[in-house]
C-alpha cells in the first residue's frame, strides 16, 4: 500500500499456499512507501478526482450517483482511460496476487462517469500501461512518490494530443506543479467536479483547475465499476465505511484532502449490504480511522457479526482503547487492526500534534487486543525532532516485549502541503523535492534535529532488521499467539526480504533493557 499494512486473511492455507504467501510478502516487504496516515501507506490516500488507492479518499471521490446528463446537456461520447500510477517500489509488486487488493478510487470515478462514455482502467501496480491505447481523455491519480512517473505518463499522452486530467493528494497540494503536465487538475474531492469536468471536456471548454465546493455525503455511494478490474490480479475485497479523521497530525495529508478534523459516514445498512455481497470471505476496510465515532463503529460491528466475514482496518490507538469496541470488533470478524502508534516517545508525539496517543497505555492496549484475538499491526516512524540515536533500540525493545505482531517502520516523510513540510521548509531543512525519494525508507529528504540524515536511514534499516530477525519473530509470535498461521508467514516474508539488503553498519548503542538478552534464552516454539 503501498503500504500493504493489513494482513491477507483467507481460509486456513495449505503448506504450499503458506509458502507462497511468505514469498509474496517478501516481495512486498522490499517496497516501502511512506507509512504514516495521510499517505501510507499510504500509496493510498489519493484524492478522489483521480487518484490512487485510498479508501477514504477513494470514497471521497466517488460518492454521488451521477449516472447521466440532464436533458439539454452535451452527449458527446469520449474514450476515457483512467490510470492509477505506479511508483518505483510498487513496480515490483506486479504478479503477486496474494498481497494485492483492488484500489477503489478509479473504479469509483468510473461510477461517476456518464454511461455514454467508454471507460477503461489501468492499475499500474498490477499491470503494464499501454501508452498507445486510443483515448480522448486520460485521468491519472498518483501519490507523491509516484508523481514524477505520473508526469512522464501525462507528458507522453499529451504529445499524442490526448487531454490529460490529474488529481490526488500531490496534485491537491501542488496544483500549479501538476498543471505543467496536465490540461486540467482536480483539487480536493471530485464528486461535484468530475461530472462537470467531463461536460466541459466534451464541449471543448476545459478549465485548468477544478476545486470541490462542498464536502460530499457518503449516502448512496455508487457501486464501483468492478467490471473494469482485472480480477485475476487480486485476492481480497475492499470497501470503506467512513472518510476522514478527527485529528490533525502535522505530517498527515488527510486534512488537506477532506478538511481538518472532518468525518463522514456511510449508512450502516449500505455498508453491510456491500460486505455481504463481497466475493471473498476476507474484507479490507480501507478507512483512515474506522473507530473515530464509537457509536457508529459499534453499530456497524453489531450489523456485520451475522455475516461471518473476516476483516481488517485502521484506527487510532485512542479509538482502540475502548474495551467494548474491541469485543464487538472481534465478534464481527476483526482479525487485525493497523494503528499508527508512530513513536514510543511521548515528546515526539506531542511535537507532531499527535498528543492524543498516550505511550503509557500502549502496552495494555496491545495486551487487551490479543486477549480478544485481534492482532496488533503498528505503524512506527523515526525522525521526529525529539528523536535521538537511542530511539531505534528503545523502540525495538518495546515492540518485542509487547509481542507486537507486525510493524511497518519508516522515516518521517514531510509530504507537501502538510504543516511538517511547511515548517521544515521555512527552517531550510528540506533537502530535496525529488518526489521519487519521498519513500520513507531508503531516502531521508530532510535534515533531522538530533542526528544526521545518514544516521536516520541506517537506524531505520537496523530497527527493521532487528524486529524481523528470527529471534525477534520467535519471541513475539510466542508472546502473542494470535493469528500465528498468517502473522508468521508475513513476518518471515519481511525477514527474507530484508536479507537482500546489506547490513546498515549501524551501532545502536548499549542494550537498555533485559528484553534483548531474553532472545538467547527463548525456546523455539514451532
Coordinates of C-alpha atoms in Angstrom, one line a residue:
X1 CA 0.0 0.0 0.0
X2 CA 1.6 0.7 -0.6
X3 CA 1.8 0.3 2.1
X4 CA 0.3 -3.1 2.5
X5 CA -0.1 -2.9 6.1
X6 CA -3.1 -5.2 6.6
X7 CA -2.8 -9.0 6.6
X8 CA -4.0 -11.4 4.0
X9 CA -6.8 -13.3 5.6
X10 CA -8.1 -16.4 4.0
X11 CA -9.3 -19.9 4.8
X12 CA -6.6 -21.8 6.6
X13 CA -3.9 -22.3 3.9
X14 CA -2.2 -25.4 2.6
X15 CA 1.5 -25.7 3.1
X16 CA 2.2 -24.7 -0.5
X17 CA -0.1 -21.7 -0.2
X18 CA 1.5 -20.7 3.1
X19 CA 5.0 -20.8 1.5
X20 CA 3.7 -18.8 -1.5
X21 CA 2.4 -16.2 1.0
X22 CA 5.8 -15.9 2.6
X23 CA 7.4 -15.3 -0.8
X24 CA 4.8 -12.8 -1.8
X25 CA 5.2 -10.8 1.4
X26 CA 9.0 -11.0 1.0
X27 CA 8.5 -9.1 -2.3
X28 CA 6.1 -6.7 -0.6
X29 CA 8.4 -6.0 2.3
X30 CA 11.2 -4.8 -0.1
X31 CA 9.0 -2.0 -1.1
X32 CA 8.4 0.7 1.4
X33 CA 6.0 3.6 1.0
X34 CA 5.5 6.3 3.5
X35 CA 3.7 4.6 6.2
X36 CA 2.1 7.4 8.1
X37 CA -1.5 8.3 7.9
X38 CA -2.0 10.7 5.2
X39 CA -0.1 8.9 2.5
X40 CA 0.6 5.4 3.6
X41 CA 0.7 3.5 3.1
X42 CA -0.4 5.2 2.0
X43 CA 0.2 4.9 -1.8
X44 CA -3.3 5.1 -1.0
X45 CA -4.5 8.3 0.1
X46 CA -5.1 9.8 -3.2
X47 CA -7.7 12.2 -4.0
X48 CA -11.0 11.4 -5.3
X49 CA -10.8 13.2 -8.5
X50 CA -8.2 10.9 -9.9
X51 CA -6.2 9.2 -7.5
X52 CA -4.9 6.1 -6.2
X53 CA -5.8 3.6 -3.6
X54 CA -7.0 5.4 -0.5
X55 CA -10.2 4.0 0.9
X56 CA -11.2 7.2 2.5
X57 CA -10.1 9.1 -0.4
X58 CA -11.4 6.8 -2.8
X59 CA -14.6 7.0 -1.1
X60 CA -14.4 10.6 -1.1
X61 CA -14.1 10.9 -4.7
X62 CA -16.9 8.9 -5.7
X63 CA -19.8 9.5 -3.7
X64 CA -22.6 10.7 -5.8
X65 CA -24.6 8.6 -8.0
X66 CA -24.1 10.5 -11.2
X67 CA -25.4 8.2 -13.9
X68 CA -26.2 10.5 -16.8
X69 CA -26.5 14.0 -18.1
X70 CA -29.6 16.2 -17.7
X71 CA -31.8 16.9 -20.7
X72 CA -30.2 19.5 -22.9
X73 CA -26.6 18.7 -22.0
X74 CA -23.9 17.5 -24.3
X75 CA -24.0 13.9 -25.1
X76 CA -20.6 13.7 -26.9
X77 CA -19.1 10.3 -26.2
X78 CA -15.4 10.1 -25.2
X79 CA -13.0 7.3 -24.7
X80 CA -11.7 7.7 -21.2
X81 CA -8.6 6.0 -19.8
X82 CA -8.3 6.1 -16.0
X83 CA -4.8 5.3 -14.7
X84 CA -3.6 4.5 -11.2
X85 CA 0.1 5.4 -11.4
X86 CA 2.9 3.2 -10.1
X87 CA 5.9 4.2 -8.0
X88 CA 9.4 2.7 -8.2
X89 CA 8.6 0.5 -5.3
X90 CA 5.2 -0.7 -6.5
X91 CA 6.7 -1.7 -9.8
X92 CA 8.0 -5.0 -8.3
X93 CA 4.5 -5.9 -6.9
X94 CA 3.2 -6.9 -10.3
X95 CA 2.0 -10.5 -10.4
X96 CA 1.8 -11.1 -6.6
X97 CA -1.9 -11.8 -6.4
X98 CA -1.8 -12.9 -2.7
X99 CA -0.8 -9.5 -1.5
X100 CA -3.0 -7.4 -3.8
X101 CA -6.4 -5.9 -3.4
X102 CA -8.2 -3.5 -5.8
X103 CA -7.7 0.2 -5.5
X104 CA -11.0 1.9 -5.1
X105 CA -10.5 5.4 -6.5
X106 CA -10.7 4.8 -10.2
X107 CA -13.5 2.3 -10.1
X108 CA -15.5 4.8 -8.2
X109 CA -14.5 7.6 -10.5
X110 CA -15.7 5.4 -13.3
X111 CA -19.0 5.0 -11.5
X112 CA -19.4 8.8 -11.6
X113 CA -18.9 8.8 -15.4
X114 CA -22.0 9.2 -17.6
X115 CA -22.8 5.9 -19.3
X116 CA -22.4 7.2 -22.9
X117 CA -18.6 7.3 -22.3
X118 CA -16.3 4.3 -22.9
X119 CA -14.2 3.9 -19.8
X120 CA -11.0 1.8 -19.5
X121 CA -8.9 1.4 -16.4
X122 CA -5.2 0.6 -15.9
X123 CA -3.8 -0.1 -12.4
X124 CA 0.0 0.1 -13.0
X125 CA 0.6 -1.6 -9.6
X126 CA -0.5 -4.9 -11.2
X127 CA -0.4 -4.4 -15.0
X128 CA 1.6 -2.6 -17.6
X129 CA 0.4 0.6 -19.1
X130 CA -0.3 0.7 -22.9
X131 CA 0.6 4.2 -24.0
X132 CA -0.7 3.6 -27.5
X133 CA -4.3 2.7 -26.4
X134 CA -6.7 5.1 -28.1
X135 CA -8.2 7.7 -25.8
X136 CA -9.8 11.1 -25.9
X137 CA -9.2 11.8 -22.2
X138 CA -6.8 10.3 -19.7
X139 CA -7.3 10.7 -15.9
X140 CA -4.2 10.0 -13.7
X141 CA -4.1 9.7 -9.9
X142 CA -0.8 9.4 -8.1
X143 CA 0.6 9.9 -4.5
X144 CA 3.7 12.0 -4.0
X145 CA 6.3 9.1 -4.5
X146 CA 4.6 8.4 -7.9
X147 CA 4.3 12.0 -9.0
X148 CA 7.3 12.2 -11.3
X149 CA 6.4 9.0 -13.1
X150 CA 2.8 10.2 -13.4
X151 CA 4.1 13.4 -15.0
X152 CA 6.1 11.4 -17.5
X153 CA 3.0 9.4 -18.4
X154 CA 0.9 12.6 -18.7
X155 CA 3.5 14.2 -21.0
X156 CA 3.6 11.1 -23.2
X157 CA -0.2 11.2 -23.7
X158 CA -0.2 15.0 -24.3
X159 CA 2.4 14.6 -27.0
X160 CA -0.3 12.4 -28.7
X161 CA -2.7 15.3 -28.3
X162 CA -4.8 13.4 -25.7
X163 CA -6.4 15.5 -23.0
X164 CA -4.9 14.7 -19.5
X165 CA -6.5 15.3 -16.1
X166 CA -4.6 14.8 -12.9
X167 CA -5.7 14.6 -9.3
X168 CA -4.9 13.2 -5.9
X169 CA -3.1 14.3 -2.7
X170 CA 0.0 15.5 -4.6
X171 CA -2.0 17.4 -7.2
X172 CA -4.1 18.9 -4.4
X173 CA -1.0 20.0 -2.5
X174 CA 0.8 21.4 -5.6
X175 CA -1.8 22.1 -8.3
X176 CA 0.4 24.5 -10.2
X177 CA 3.1 22.0 -10.5
X178 CA 0.7 19.3 -11.7
X179 CA -0.8 21.8 -14.2
X180 CA 2.5 21.9 -16.0
X181 CA 1.9 18.3 -17.1
X182 CA -1.9 18.3 -17.5
X183 CA -4.7 20.0 -19.3
X184 CA -6.8 20.1 -16.1
X185 CA -6.1 19.4 -12.4
X186 CA -8.7 18.3 -9.9
X187 CA -8.1 19.8 -6.4
X188 CA -9.9 18.2 -3.5
X189 CA -12.8 15.8 -3.6
X190 CA -14.2 15.0 -7.0
X191 CA -17.9 14.2 -6.6
X192 CA -19.0 17.6 -7.8
X193 CA -16.1 18.4 -10.1
X194 CA -15.7 15.2 -12.2
X195 CA -19.1 15.3 -13.9
X196 CA -18.7 19.0 -14.7
X197 CA -15.2 18.4 -15.9
X198 CA -16.4 15.8 -18.4
X199 CA -19.1 18.2 -19.6
X200 CA -16.5 20.9 -20.2
X201 CA -14.1 18.5 -22.0
X202 CA -16.8 17.3 -24.3
X203 CA -17.8 20.9 -25.1
X204 CA -14.2 22.0 -25.7
X205 CA -14.1 24.4 -22.7
X206 CA -11.9 22.5 -20.2
X207 CA -10.7 24.7 -17.3
X208 CA -7.2 24.5 -15.8
X209 CA -8.3 23.9 -12.2
X210 CA -11.4 22.2 -10.7
X211 CA -11.9 22.7 -7.0
X212 CA -14.6 20.9 -4.9
X213 CA -17.1 23.3 -3.4
X214 CA -18.5 21.1 -0.6
X215 CA -18.0 18.0 1.4
X216 CA -19.8 15.2 -0.2
X217 CA -22.2 13.0 1.7
X218 CA -21.5 9.3 1.7
X219 CA -25.1 8.3 1.4
X220 CA -25.9 6.3 -1.7
X221 CA -22.2 5.7 -2.6
X222 CA -22.4 4.2 -6.1
X223 CA -21.2 0.7 -6.7
X224 CA -17.6 0.8 -8.0
X225 CA -17.1 -0.3 -11.6
X226 CA -15.6 -3.6 -10.7
X227 CA -16.2 -4.8 -14.3
X228 CA -13.1 -2.6 -15.1
X229 CA -10.9 -4.5 -12.7
X230 CA -8.8 -7.5 -13.8
X231 CA -9.9 -9.9 -11.1
X232 CA -7.1 -12.3 -11.6
X233 CA -4.7 -9.8 -10.0
X234 CA -6.5 -9.6 -6.7
X235 CA -7.2 -11.8 -3.8
X236 CA -9.3 -9.7 -1.4
X237 CA -12.3 -7.5 -1.3
X238 CA -12.1 -3.8 -0.3
X239 CA -14.7 -1.3 0.9
X240 CA -15.0 1.7 3.1
X241 CA -17.4 2.8 5.9
X242 CA -16.0 6.2 6.8
X243 CA -14.0 9.0 5.4
X244 CA -11.6 11.4 7.1
X245 CA -10.1 11.6 10.6
X246 CA -11.0 14.0 13.5
X247 CA -7.3 14.5 14.3
X248 CA -4.8 16.9 12.7
X249 CA -1.4 15.3 12.9
X250 CA 1.2 17.6 11.4
X251 CA 2.6 15.0 9.0
X252 CA -0.7 13.8 7.6
X253 CA -2.3 14.7 4.3
X254 CA -5.9 13.6 5.2
X255 CA -6.8 17.1 6.5
X256 CA -5.6 18.5 3.2
X257 CA -7.9 16.2 1.2
X258 CA -11.0 16.1 3.3
X259 CA -10.8 19.2 5.5
X260 CA -9.3 19.5 9.0
X261 CA -10.9 17.3 11.6
X262 CA -13.8 16.2 9.4
X263 CA -15.5 12.8 9.4
X264 CA -18.3 11.4 7.3
X265 CA -20.0 8.0 7.5
X266 CA -21.8 5.7 5.1
X267 CA -25.2 4.4 6.2
X268 CA -24.6 1.1 8.1
X269 CA -27.1 -0.8 6.1
X270 CA -25.4 0.2 2.8
X271 CA -22.0 -1.0 4.1
X272 CA -23.4 -4.3 5.4
X273 CA -25.2 -5.0 2.1
X274 CA -21.9 -4.4 0.2
X275 CA -19.9 -6.6 2.5
X276 CA -22.5 -9.4 2.4
X277 CA -22.2 -9.5 -1.4
X278 CA -18.4 -9.3 -1.5
X279 CA -17.0 -12.4 -3.3
X280 CA -14.4 -13.2 -0.7
X281 CA -14.6 -14.1 3.0
X282 CA -11.9 -11.6 3.8
X283 CA -12.6 -7.8 3.6
X284 CA -10.4 -4.9 4.0
X285 CA -12.0 -1.7 5.3
X286 CA -9.6 0.9 3.9
X287 CA -10.8 3.6 6.3
X288 CA -8.3 6.0 7.9
X289 CA -10.0 5.7 11.3
X290 CA -12.9 3.2 11.4
X291 CA -13.2 3.9 15.2
X292 CA -13.4 7.7 15.1
X293 CA -17.1 7.6 16.2
X294 CA -17.6 4.9 18.8
X295 CA -21.4 4.9 18.4
X296 CA -21.2 4.4 14.7
X297 CA -18.4 1.8 14.7
X298 CA -20.2 -0.3 17.3
X299 CA -23.4 -0.2 15.4
X300 CA -21.5 -1.3 12.3
X301 CA -19.8 -4.2 14.1
X302 CA -23.1 -5.5 15.5
X303 CA -24.6 -5.4 12.0
X304 CA -21.5 -7.2 10.5
X305 CA -21.4 -10.0 13.0
X306 CA -24.1 -12.3 11.4
X307 CA -22.2 -12.2 8.1
X308 CA -19.4 -14.5 9.2
X309 CA -16.8 -12.4 7.3
X310 CA -13.2 -11.7 8.4
X311 CA -12.0 -8.1 8.2
X312 CA -9.1 -5.8 9.0
X313 CA -8.9 -2.0 9.1
X314 CA -7.1 1.0 10.5
X315 CA -8.0 3.0 13.6
X316 CA -6.2 5.2 16.1
X317 CA -4.9 3.9 19.4
X318 CA -7.3 6.3 21.1
X319 CA -10.3 4.6 19.5
X320 CA -9.0 1.0 20.0
X321 CA -8.7 1.5 23.8
X322 CA -12.4 1.0 24.2
X323 CA -13.0 -2.5 25.6
X324 CA -16.5 -2.7 24.1
X325 CA -15.1 -1.6 20.8
X326 CA -12.6 -4.5 20.9
X327 CA -15.2 -7.0 22.0
X328 CA -17.7 -6.1 19.2
X329 CA -15.0 -5.8 16.6
X330 CA -13.7 -9.3 17.4
X331 CA -17.3 -10.7 17.4
X332 CA -17.9 -9.2 14.0
X333 CA -14.8 -10.9 12.5
X334 CA -12.0 -8.4 13.0
X335 CA -8.6 -10.2 12.8
X336 CA -6.2 -7.3 12.9
X337 CA -6.1 -3.6 13.5
X338 CA -3.5 -1.3 12.0
X339 CA -2.8 1.5 14.4
X340 CA -0.4 4.5 13.9
X341 CA 1.5 4.4 17.2
X342 CA 4.2 6.4 15.3
X343 CA 6.5 6.7 18.3
X344 CA 7.2 5.3 21.8
X345 CA 8.3 8.8 22.8
X346 CA 5.5 11.0 24.2
X347 CA 7.6 14.1 23.5
X348 CA 7.9 13.1 19.8
X349 CA 4.2 12.6 19.6
X350 CA 3.5 15.9 21.2
X351 CA 5.8 17.7 18.8
X352 CA 3.9 16.3 15.8
X353 CA 0.5 17.3 17.2
X354 CA -0.3 13.7 18.0
X355 CA -0.6 14.0 21.7
X356 CA -3.9 12.1 21.7
X357 CA -1.7 9.0 21.5
X358 CA -0.6 8.1 25.1
X359 CA 2.5 6.0 25.2
X360 CA 1.7 5.0 28.8
X361 CA -1.3 3.0 27.5
X362 CA 0.3 1.2 24.6
X363 CA 1.3 -2.0 26.3
X364 CA -2.1 -2.5 27.9
X365 CA -3.8 -1.8 24.6
X366 CA -1.8 -4.5 22.8
X367 CA -2.4 -7.0 25.6
X368 CA -6.2 -6.3 25.5
X369 CA -6.4 -6.7 21.7
X370 CA -4.5 -10.0 21.9
X371 CA -7.0 -11.2 24.6
X372 CA -9.8 -10.6 22.1
X373 CA -8.0 -12.4 19.3
X374 CA -7.1 -9.3 17.4
X375 CA -3.6 -8.9 16.0
X376 CA -1.8 -5.6 16.6
X377 CA -0.3 -4.2 13.4
X378 CA 1.6 -1.0 14.1
X379 CA 3.0 2.0 12.2
X380 CA 6.2 3.4 13.6
X381 CA 8.1 6.5 12.3
X382 CA 11.6 7.7 13.1
X383 CA 13.0 11.2 12.7
X384 CA 10.7 13.4 14.8
X385 CA 12.5 16.4 16.3
X386 CA 12.7 14.8 19.7
X387 CA 14.2 11.5 18.4
X388 CA 17.8 10.9 19.2
X389 CA 20.1 8.0 18.2
X390 CA 18.7 5.8 21.0
X391 CA 15.2 5.8 19.7
X392 CA 15.8 2.8 17.4
X393 CA 16.9 0.4 20.1
X394 CA 14.3 1.6 22.6
X395 CA 11.6 1.1 20.0
X396 CA 12.5 -2.4 19.1
X397 CA 12.8 -3.4 22.7
X398 CA 9.3 -2.1 23.4
X399 CA 7.8 -3.8 20.3
X400 CA 9.4 -7.2 21.2
X401 CA 8.5 -7.1 24.9
X402 CA 4.9 -6.2 24.0
X403 CA 4.7 -9.0 21.4
X404 CA 3.6 -6.8 18.6
X405 CA 2.5 -8.9 15.7
X406 CA 3.6 -6.8 12.7
X407 CA 5.2 -3.4 12.3
X408 CA 5.7 -1.1 9.4
X409 CA 8.8 1.1 10.1
X410 CA 9.7 4.2 8.1
X411 CA 11.2 7.6 8.4
X412 CA 9.0 10.7 8.8
X413 CA 8.1 11.9 5.3
X414 CA 7.3 15.6 5.1
X415 CA 4.6 15.4 2.4
X416 CA 4.0 18.7 0.5
X417 CA 1.0 20.6 1.8
X418 CA 1.4 19.3 5.4
X419 CA 2.4 21.5 8.4
X420 CA 5.5 19.4 8.8
X421 CA 6.7 20.2 5.2
X422 CA 5.8 23.9 5.6
X423 CA 7.7 24.2 8.9
X424 CA 10.8 22.4 7.8
X425 CA 10.9 24.2 4.5
X426 CA 10.7 27.5 6.4
X427 CA 13.6 26.3 8.5
X428 CA 15.7 25.3 5.5
X429 CA 15.6 21.6 6.4
X430 CA 14.0 20.1 3.3
X431 CA 16.9 18.5 1.4
X432 CA 15.2 17.6 -1.9
X433 CA 12.0 17.9 -3.8
X434 CA 12.7 14.8 -5.9
X435 CA 9.4 13.3 -5.1
X436 CA 10.5 9.8 -6.0
X437 CA 12.7 9.9 -2.9
X438 CA 9.7 10.5 -0.6
X439 CA 9.5 6.8 0.1
X440 CA 10.1 6.8 3.8
X441 CA 12.7 4.0 3.8
X442 CA 15.7 4.4 1.6
X443 CA 15.9 8.2 1.4
X444 CA 15.9 10.8 4.1
X445 CA 14.6 14.0 2.5
X446 CA 15.0 16.4 5.4
X447 CA 17.7 17.3 8.0
X448 CA 16.8 15.7 11.3
X449 CA 17.2 17.7 14.5
X450 CA 19.2 15.3 16.6
X451 CA 21.1 13.0 14.2
X452 CA 22.4 13.1 10.6
X453 CA 20.3 12.0 7.6
X454 CA 22.6 9.1 7.1
X455 CA 22.1 8.0 10.7
X456 CA 18.4 8.2 10.3
X457 CA 18.4 5.9 7.3
X458 CA 20.8 3.5 8.9
X459 CA 18.9 3.4 12.2
X460 CA 15.6 2.8 10.4
X461 CA 17.1 -0.1 8.5
X462 CA 18.7 -1.5 11.7
X463 CA 15.4 -1.4 13.5
X464 CA 13.5 -3.2 10.7
X465 CA 16.2 -5.9 10.6
X466 CA 16.2 -6.4 14.3
X467 CA 12.4 -6.6 14.6
X468 CA 12.2 -9.1 11.8
X469 CA 15.1 -11.2 12.9
X470 CA 14.3 -14.9 13.6
X471 CA 14.9 -14.4 17.3
X472 CA 12.5 -11.5 17.5
X473 CA 9.9 -13.3 15.4
X474 CA 10.0 -16.3 17.6
X475 CA 9.7 -14.3 20.8
X476 CA 6.8 -12.1 19.5
X477 CA 4.8 -14.9 18.0
X478 CA 5.2 -16.9 21.2
X479 CA 4.0 -14.0 23.2
X480 CA 1.1 -13.0 21.0
X481 CA -0.2 -16.4 19.8
X482 CA -2.8 -14.5 17.8
X483 CA -3.4 -15.5 14.1
X484 CA 0.0 -17.2 14.0
X485 CA -0.9 -19.1 10.9
X486 CA -1.0 -15.8 8.9
X487 CA 1.1 -13.5 11.0
X488 CA 4.1 -15.9 10.9
X489 CA 4.3 -16.0 7.1
X490 CA 4.1 -12.2 7.0
X491 CA 7.0 -11.9 9.5
X492 CA 9.1 -14.5 7.6
X493 CA 8.4 -12.7 4.4
X494 CA 9.8 -9.5 5.8
X495 CA 12.8 -11.4 7.2
X496 CA 13.6 -12.8 3.8
X497 CA 13.2 -9.5 2.1
X498 CA 15.5 -7.7 4.4
X499 CA 18.2 -10.2 3.9
X500 CA 18.5 -8.9 0.3
X501 CA 20.0 -5.7 1.6
X502 CA 23.5 -5.2 3.0
X503 CA 23.9 -4.6 6.7
X504 CA 23.4 -0.9 7.5
X505 CA 26.6 -0.8 9.6
X506 CA 24.7 0.8 12.5
X507 CA 25.8 0.8 16.1
X508 CA 22.6 1.3 18.1
X509 CA 24.4 1.7 21.4
X510 CA 24.2 -0.4 24.6
X511 CA 21.2 -2.5 25.4
X512 CA 18.9 -0.6 27.7
X513 CA 16.6 -3.4 28.9
X514 CA 16.9 -7.1 29.7
X515 CA 14.4 -7.8 27.0
X516 CA 17.0 -8.3 24.3
X517 CA 19.1 -10.7 26.4
X518 CA 15.9 -12.9 26.6
X519 CA 16.4 -13.7 22.9
X520 CA 19.3 -16.0 23.9
X521 CA 17.1 -17.9 26.4
X522 CA 14.0 -18.3 24.4
X523 CA 13.0 -21.8 23.1
X524 CA 11.8 -22.1 19.5
X525 CA 8.1 -22.9 19.9
X526 CA 7.3 -24.3 16.5

